[in-house]
Amino acid sequence: MRRSAIPVLLLTLLVGCAPHEPSAGDASSTFPSAPQSTPSPSPSSPASESYTFRLPLAVYSYSDADYEVIRSAEQVLARDCMRDFGLPYRPARNPAPAEAQDRRYGLTDRASAERYGYRMPPQPETPKAKLTEDQIKVLYGNRSAPAATEKNSELRYRGKKVPDEGCLGAAVLGFRKPYEDEAGAEVASWIATASYENSQKVPEVRAVFGKWSSCMKQKGYDYASPLEAMAAPAFVRGKGSAVEKDTAEADVSCKERTRLAEVWFAAESSIQKDMIKAEAGALRRLGELHEKKLRAARKILAGA
């Protein structure tokens, strides 16, 4: 989940995969093209009570399991491309992700507050596959360190042209292209952003913010909203402190006492339902393309 005070970008995952920037030798990476997001809980994960993934807009999203199916299919395509160059390729296995946390409405996990304050739990380190120079050159193309001097020039291996993005980039971009829907993605992002912002203006949400603030004052903390507490400079920079953990625990306690997250979730859900109804056509196409992409990924894996 995002660490920022306005976690509206959590739903950028609704518009497609969010790969991270690859580095030479990191075979677990995928080619970048979408905004990055911290892993979000999937409906089948232990964090299935996530508010974000219970919002109406979430039906147009991929789950963590869906992302893994797509990533695995892309890796199969990259492997096949590498074979065409006479090179073996076996990507490193992704580690089990740390338990995801939903912070769309601020910190709500008491155990995390006690242990990390407002900080996100550490993510497991992604292992890197051991690759030869030749493998790196063909896997990453002009993005690889050995090929840096040939940037923007034609890269060849054993007389055969290497894709500019390398086998991995070509696999990711080639697989993704038929299922892109910029219009639908833009609608989904707009709804995710606008519903979050508009929900904060709903009278019931403003009222529960006031109750939460009063609860915090009783505990010795002066914040107008939970987003203000989570964005406090001392809690986002440097090392976590006992003061931060105490504040975070009080924050969660006051949210539970006032039912802040439940009230906010209900308000945003209502807003989203109206917005989704108005944009049903665009979102229907987005959802259909998501399903087609998943079916295609499963077919690739079945034939692997």
Tab-separated table of C-alpha atoms in Angstrom:
chain	number	residue	atom	x	y	z
A	1	MET	CA	0.000	0.000	0.000
A	2	ARG	CA	1.021	3.601	-0.522
A	3	ARG	CA	2.749	5.409	2.306
A	4	SER	CA	1.455	8.847	1.323
A	5	ALA	CA	-1.203	10.757	3.204
A	6	ILE	CA	-3.563	10.500	0.240
A	7	PRO	CA	-3.596	6.814	-0.668
A	8	VAL	CA	-5.953	7.338	-3.600
A	9	LEU	CA	-3.339	5.916	-5.965
A	10	LEU	CA	-3.874	2.492	-4.442
A	11	LEU	CA	-6.443	1.876	-7.132
A	12	THR	CA	-3.984	2.475	-9.966
A	13	LEU	CA	-3.797	-1.306	-9.821
A	14	LEU	CA	-7.311	-1.334	-11.207
A	15	VAL	CA	-6.127	-0.290	-14.641
A	16	GLY	CA	-3.619	-3.062	-15.256
A	17	CYS	CA	-0.367	-4.587	-14.150
A	18	ALA	CA	2.133	-2.436	-12.311
A	19	PRO	CA	5.587	-3.807	-13.084
A	20	HIS	CA	8.719	-2.399	-11.541
A	21	GLU	CA	11.883	-1.145	-13.116
A	22	PRO	CA	14.243	-3.939	-14.109
A	23	SER	CA	17.957	-3.842	-13.613
A	24	ALA	CA	20.500	-5.932	-15.438
A	25	GLY	CA	20.707	-9.308	-13.800
A	26	ASP	CA	17.362	-8.985	-12.046
A	27	ALA	CA	15.362	-11.652	-13.814
A	28	SER	CA	12.390	-11.293	-11.531
A	29	SER	CA	11.681	-7.809	-12.903
A	30	THR	CA	9.304	-6.928	-15.680
A	31	PHE	CA	9.351	-4.104	-18.186
A	32	PRO	CA	8.047	-0.771	-16.837
A	33	SER	CA	5.095	1.040	-18.352
A	34	ALA	CA	2.484	1.617	-15.657
A	35	PRO	CA	2.566	3.619	-12.403
A	36	GLN	CA	4.184	1.656	-9.619
A	37	SER	CA	2.143	0.586	-6.637
A	38	THR	CA	2.937	-1.290	-3.502
A	39	PRO	CA	1.301	-4.724	-3.552
A	40	SER	CA	-2.358	-4.664	-2.631
A	41	PRO	CA	-4.282	-7.498	-1.021
A	42	SER	CA	-6.169	-9.834	-3.299
A	43	PRO	CA	-9.644	-11.162	-2.527
A	44	SER	CA	-8.131	-14.568	-1.802
A	45	SER	CA	-5.388	-13.331	0.495
A	46	PRO	CA	-5.406	-13.202	4.326
A	47	ALA	CA	-6.009	-9.469	3.963
A	48	SER	CA	-9.301	-10.129	2.177
A	49	GLU	CA	-11.125	-7.692	4.488
A	50	SER	CA	-9.323	-4.887	2.686
A	51	TYR	CA	-11.547	-1.854	2.237
A	52	THR	CA	-9.977	-1.021	-1.116
A	53	PHE	CA	-10.748	-4.423	-2.584
A	54	ARG	CA	-14.307	-4.344	-1.279
A	55	LEU	CA	-15.106	-1.080	-3.034
A	56	PRO	CA	-17.442	-1.401	-6.047
A	57	LEU	CA	-14.654	-0.397	-8.439
A	58	ALA	CA	-12.544	-3.346	-7.327
A	59	VAL	CA	-14.409	-5.764	-9.612
A	60	TYR	CA	-12.418	-4.190	-12.449
A	61	SER	CA	-9.089	-4.947	-10.774
A	62	TYR	CA	-6.582	-7.783	-10.845
A	63	SER	CA	-5.903	-9.692	-7.659
A	64	ASP	CA	-2.404	-10.567	-6.473
A	65	ALA	CA	-3.001	-14.073	-7.817
A	66	ASP	CA	-4.000	-12.626	-11.200
A	67	TYR	CA	-0.819	-10.552	-11.321
A	68	GLU	CA	1.254	-13.642	-10.647
A	69	VAL	CA	-0.469	-15.567	-13.469
A	70	ILE	CA	0.251	-12.713	-15.889
A	71	ARG	CA	3.840	-12.280	-14.704
A	72	SER	CA	4.468	-16.012	-15.022
A	73	ALA	CA	3.063	-16.054	-18.562
A	74	GLU	CA	5.328	-13.153	-19.525
A	75	GLN	CA	8.296	-15.046	-18.144
A	76	VAL	CA	7.370	-18.091	-20.263
A	77	LEU	CA	7.321	-15.879	-23.367
A	78	ALA	CA	10.696	-14.421	-22.377
A	79	ARG	CA	12.081	-17.933	-21.881
A	80	ASP	CA	10.897	-18.978	-25.343
A	81	CYS	CA	12.499	-15.887	-26.858
A	82	MET	CA	15.786	-16.678	-25.108
A	83	ARG	CA	15.653	-20.219	-26.487
A	84	ASP	CA	15.445	-18.776	-29.989
A	85	PHE	CA	18.875	-17.296	-29.309
A	86	GLY	CA	20.170	-20.606	-27.953
A	87	LEU	CA	20.244	-19.335	-24.381
A	88	PRO	CA	18.689	-20.964	-21.306
A	89	TYR	CA	16.606	-18.801	-18.996
A	90	ARG	CA	15.091	-19.689	-15.652
A	91	PRO	CA	13.758	-16.692	-13.715
A	92	ALA	CA	14.250	-16.471	-9.965
A	93	ARG	CA	11.226	-17.475	-7.921
A	94	ASN	CA	9.398	-14.538	-6.363
A	95	PRO	CA	9.392	-14.590	-2.544
A	96	ALA	CA	6.113	-14.733	-0.669
A	97	PRO	CA	5.028	-11.102	-0.231
A	98	ALA	CA	4.728	-9.541	3.189
A	99	GLU	CA	1.143	-9.311	4.383
A	100	ALA	CA	-0.491	-6.507	2.460
A	101	GLN	CA	-2.114	-3.621	4.291
A	102	ASP	CA	-4.965	-1.452	3.161
A	103	ARG	CA	-4.374	2.185	4.057
A	104	ARG	CA	-6.933	3.871	1.868
A	105	TYR	CA	-8.563	5.197	5.038
A	106	GLY	CA	-5.376	5.448	7.029
A	107	LEU	CA	-3.728	2.949	9.328
A	108	THR	CA	-6.204	0.363	10.634
A	109	ASP	CA	-4.009	-2.570	11.672
A	110	ARG	CA	-3.312	-2.540	15.406
A	111	ALA	CA	-0.481	-5.097	15.301
A	112	SER	CA	1.321	-3.119	12.608
A	113	ALA	CA	0.873	0.112	14.562
A	114	GLU	CA	2.432	-1.473	17.633
A	115	ARG	CA	5.402	-2.862	15.707
A	116	TYR	CA	6.058	-0.338	12.930
A	117	GLY	CA	4.131	2.802	13.801
A	118	TYR	CA	3.013	4.348	10.523
A	119	ARG	CA	5.753	2.627	8.507
A	120	MET	CA	4.957	-0.201	6.128
A	121	PRO	CA	6.105	-3.677	7.172
A	122	PRO	CA	9.353	-4.592	5.382
A	123	GLN	CA	8.942	-6.445	2.105
A	124	PRO	CA	10.997	-9.596	1.505
A	125	GLU	CA	14.006	-9.104	-0.729
A	126	THR	CA	13.464	-10.253	-4.293
A	127	PRO	CA	16.038	-12.877	-5.277
A	128	LYS	CA	18.037	-12.299	-8.443
A	129	ALA	CA	18.703	-14.983	-10.995
A	130	LYS	CA	22.351	-15.545	-11.807
A	131	LEU	CA	22.750	-14.560	-15.442
A	132	THR	CA	25.730	-14.602	-17.764
A	133	GLU	CA	26.718	-11.524	-19.753
A	134	ASP	CA	25.173	-13.053	-22.863
A	135	GLN	CA	21.908	-13.785	-21.047
A	136	ILE	CA	21.722	-10.235	-19.710
A	137	LYS	CA	22.416	-8.806	-23.159
A	138	VAL	CA	19.602	-10.757	-24.825
A	139	LEU	CA	17.150	-10.630	-21.903
A	140	TYR	CA	17.326	-6.846	-21.475
A	141	GLY	CA	18.500	-5.668	-24.890
A	142	ASN	CA	19.567	-2.037	-24.974
A	143	ARG	CA	18.587	-1.695	-21.311
A	144	SER	CA	21.337	-4.061	-20.184
A	145	ALA	CA	24.592	-2.785	-18.723
A	146	PRO	CA	26.830	-4.614	-21.248
A	147	ALA	CA	24.821	-3.081	-24.089
A	148	ALA	CA	24.868	0.448	-22.700
A	149	THR	CA	27.460	1.619	-25.224
A	150	GLU	CA	25.149	0.491	-28.027
A	151	LYS	CA	22.149	2.418	-26.733
A	152	ASN	CA	19.650	3.209	-29.508
A	153	SER	CA	21.634	1.090	-31.962
A	154	GLU	CA	20.806	-2.325	-33.356
A	155	LEU	CA	21.882	-5.028	-30.945
A	156	ARG	CA	22.733	-8.474	-32.295
A	157	TYR	CA	23.648	-11.801	-30.756
A	158	ARG	CA	25.245	-14.490	-32.882
A	159	GLY	CA	24.159	-12.590	-35.953
A	160	LYS	CA	20.499	-12.366	-34.887
A	161	LYS	CA	18.835	-9.078	-33.996
A	162	VAL	CA	17.911	-8.750	-30.321
A	163	PRO	CA	14.654	-6.891	-29.528
A	164	ASP	CA	15.415	-3.328	-28.427
A	165	GLU	CA	13.708	-4.031	-25.089
A	166	GLY	CA	15.305	-7.463	-24.850
A	167	CYS	CA	13.403	-10.736	-24.672
A	168	LEU	CA	11.789	-9.808	-21.364
A	169	GLY	CA	10.630	-6.375	-22.455
A	170	ALA	CA	9.386	-7.689	-25.778
A	171	ALA	CA	7.461	-10.455	-24.020
A	172	VAL	CA	5.793	-8.064	-21.582
A	173	LEU	CA	4.959	-5.368	-24.125
A	174	GLY	CA	3.874	-7.837	-26.789
A	175	PHE	CA	1.579	-9.729	-24.443
A	176	ARG	CA	0.086	-6.575	-22.965
A	177	LYS	CA	-0.684	-4.667	-26.160
A	178	PRO	CA	-3.852	-6.494	-27.317
A	179	TYR	CA	-5.475	-5.926	-23.940
A	180	GLU	CA	-4.697	-2.257	-23.430
A	181	ASP	CA	-7.665	0.044	-22.938
A	182	GLU	CA	-6.489	3.574	-22.263
A	183	ALA	CA	-10.004	5.000	-22.215
A	184	GLY	CA	-11.275	2.458	-19.714
A	185	ALA	CA	-8.143	2.786	-17.596
A	186	GLU	CA	-8.560	6.551	-17.517
A	187	VAL	CA	-12.179	6.207	-16.387
A	188	ALA	CA	-11.221	3.753	-13.635
A	189	SER	CA	-8.424	6.018	-12.396
A	190	TRP	CA	-10.730	9.029	-12.433
A	191	ILE	CA	-13.384	7.211	-10.413
A	192	ALA	CA	-10.798	5.967	-7.908
A	193	THR	CA	-9.481	9.493	-7.443
A	194	ALA	CA	-12.734	11.445	-7.487
A	195	SER	CA	-14.647	9.053	-5.243
A	196	TYR	CA	-11.903	9.206	-2.635
A	197	GLU	CA	-11.730	13.001	-2.686
A	198	ASN	CA	-15.505	13.488	-2.764
A	199	SER	CA	-16.084	11.021	0.052
A	200	GLN	CA	-14.178	13.299	2.415
A	201	LYS	CA	-16.808	15.993	1.851
A	202	VAL	CA	-19.730	13.768	2.850
A	203	PRO	CA	-21.312	15.063	6.108
A	204	GLU	CA	-21.142	11.661	7.803
A	205	VAL	CA	-17.437	11.399	7.008
A	206	ARG	CA	-16.737	14.942	8.210
A	207	ALA	CA	-18.624	14.128	11.412
A	208	VAL	CA	-16.665	10.941	12.061
A	209	PHE	CA	-13.409	12.820	11.430
A	210	GLY	CA	-14.482	15.164	14.222
A	211	LYS	CA	-15.224	12.257	16.567
A	212	TRP	CA	-11.865	10.687	15.747
A	213	SER	CA	-10.084	14.009	16.393
A	214	SER	CA	-11.829	14.381	19.761
A	215	CYS	CA	-10.832	10.848	20.702
A	216	MET	CA	-7.215	11.603	19.801
A	217	LYS	CA	-7.259	14.786	21.919
A	218	GLN	CA	-8.374	12.746	24.890
A	219	LYS	CA	-5.240	10.683	24.388
A	220	GLY	CA	-3.027	13.776	24.091
A	221	TYR	CA	-2.771	14.122	20.284
A	222	ASP	CA	-3.972	17.048	18.174
A	223	TYR	CA	-4.850	16.046	14.596
A	224	ALA	CA	-7.816	17.145	12.496
A	225	SER	CA	-7.921	13.922	10.466
A	226	PRO	CA	-6.254	10.512	10.312
A	227	LEU	CA	-4.548	11.514	7.055
A	228	GLU	CA	-2.874	14.406	8.857
A	229	ALA	CA	-1.524	12.059	11.513
A	230	MET	CA	-0.189	9.574	8.979
A	231	ALA	CA	1.548	12.341	7.006
A	232	ALA	CA	3.317	13.946	9.976
A	233	PRO	CA	6.932	14.634	8.851
A	234	ALA	CA	8.386	12.872	11.879
A	235	PHE	CA	6.467	9.739	10.937
A	236	VAL	CA	7.530	9.523	7.302
A	237	ARG	CA	11.221	10.439	7.528
A	238	GLY	CA	14.045	8.978	9.545
A	239	LYS	CA	13.664	6.039	11.869
A	240	GLY	CA	10.470	5.100	13.662
A	241	SER	CA	10.207	6.175	17.290
A	242	ALA	CA	8.294	5.209	20.403
A	243	VAL	CA	6.270	8.406	20.010
A	244	GLU	CA	5.269	7.376	16.506
A	245	LYS	CA	4.188	3.917	17.655
A	246	ASP	CA	2.191	5.358	20.544
A	247	THR	CA	0.486	7.815	18.164
A	248	ALA	CA	-0.260	5.075	15.647
A	249	GLU	CA	-1.766	2.841	18.340
A	250	ALA	CA	-3.960	5.712	19.547
A	251	ASP	CA	-4.967	6.416	15.943
A	252	VAL	CA	-6.109	2.832	15.351
A	253	SER	CA	-7.871	2.712	18.706
A	254	CYS	CA	-9.832	5.882	17.895
A	255	LYS	CA	-10.717	4.569	14.447
A	256	GLU	CA	-12.120	1.441	16.048
A	257	ARG	CA	-14.028	3.423	18.669
A	258	THR	CA	-15.625	5.766	16.108
A	259	ARG	CA	-15.948	3.198	13.297
A	260	LEU	CA	-14.263	5.750	11.065
A	261	ALA	CA	-13.111	3.342	8.350
A	262	GLU	CA	-16.538	1.699	8.095
A	263	VAL	CA	-18.325	5.054	7.791
A	264	TRP	CA	-15.834	6.325	5.215
A	265	PHE	CA	-16.004	3.082	3.230
A	266	ALA	CA	-19.809	3.222	3.106
A	267	ALA	CA	-19.737	6.821	1.867
A	268	GLU	CA	-17.182	6.141	-0.849
A	269	SER	CA	-18.954	2.952	-1.914
A	270	SER	CA	-22.152	4.898	-2.477
A	271	ILE	CA	-20.319	7.504	-4.543
A	272	GLN	CA	-18.564	4.868	-6.616
A	273	LYS	CA	-21.778	3.019	-7.421
A	274	ASP	CA	-23.248	6.159	-8.995
A	275	MET	CA	-20.049	6.907	-10.903
A	276	ILE	CA	-19.738	3.330	-12.170
A	277	LYS	CA	-23.354	3.367	-13.353
A	278	ALA	CA	-22.644	6.519	-15.368
A	279	GLU	CA	-19.532	4.961	-16.960
A	280	ALA	CA	-20.826	1.402	-17.330
A	281	GLY	CA	-19.880	1.030	-20.989
A	282	ALA	CA	-16.233	2.000	-20.617
A	283	LEU	CA	-15.772	-0.089	-17.497
A	284	ARG	CA	-17.472	-3.115	-19.022
A	285	ARG	CA	-14.930	-3.143	-21.843
A	286	LEU	CA	-12.072	-2.748	-19.358
A	287	GLY	CA	-13.333	-5.716	-17.350
A	288	GLU	CA	-13.761	-7.847	-20.470
A	289	LEU	CA	-10.196	-7.126	-21.587
A	290	HIS	CA	-8.899	-8.022	-18.126
A	291	GLU	CA	-10.655	-11.387	-18.356
A	292	LYS	CA	-9.337	-12.018	-21.870
A	293	LYS	CA	-5.803	-11.221	-20.736
A	294	LEU	CA	-6.062	-13.629	-17.825
A	295	ARG	CA	-7.419	-16.385	-20.072
A	296	ALA	CA	-4.569	-15.814	-22.507
A	297	ALA	CA	-2.021	-15.941	-19.662
A	298	ARG	CA	-3.465	-19.202	-18.347
A	299	LYS	CA	-3.345	-20.689	-21.842
A	300	ILE	CA	0.353	-19.807	-22.130
A	301	LEU	CA	1.063	-21.418	-18.770
A	302	ALA	CA	-0.928	-24.516	-19.670
A	303	GLY	CA	1.218	-24.987	-22.757
A	304	ALA	CA	4.491	-24.337	-20.959
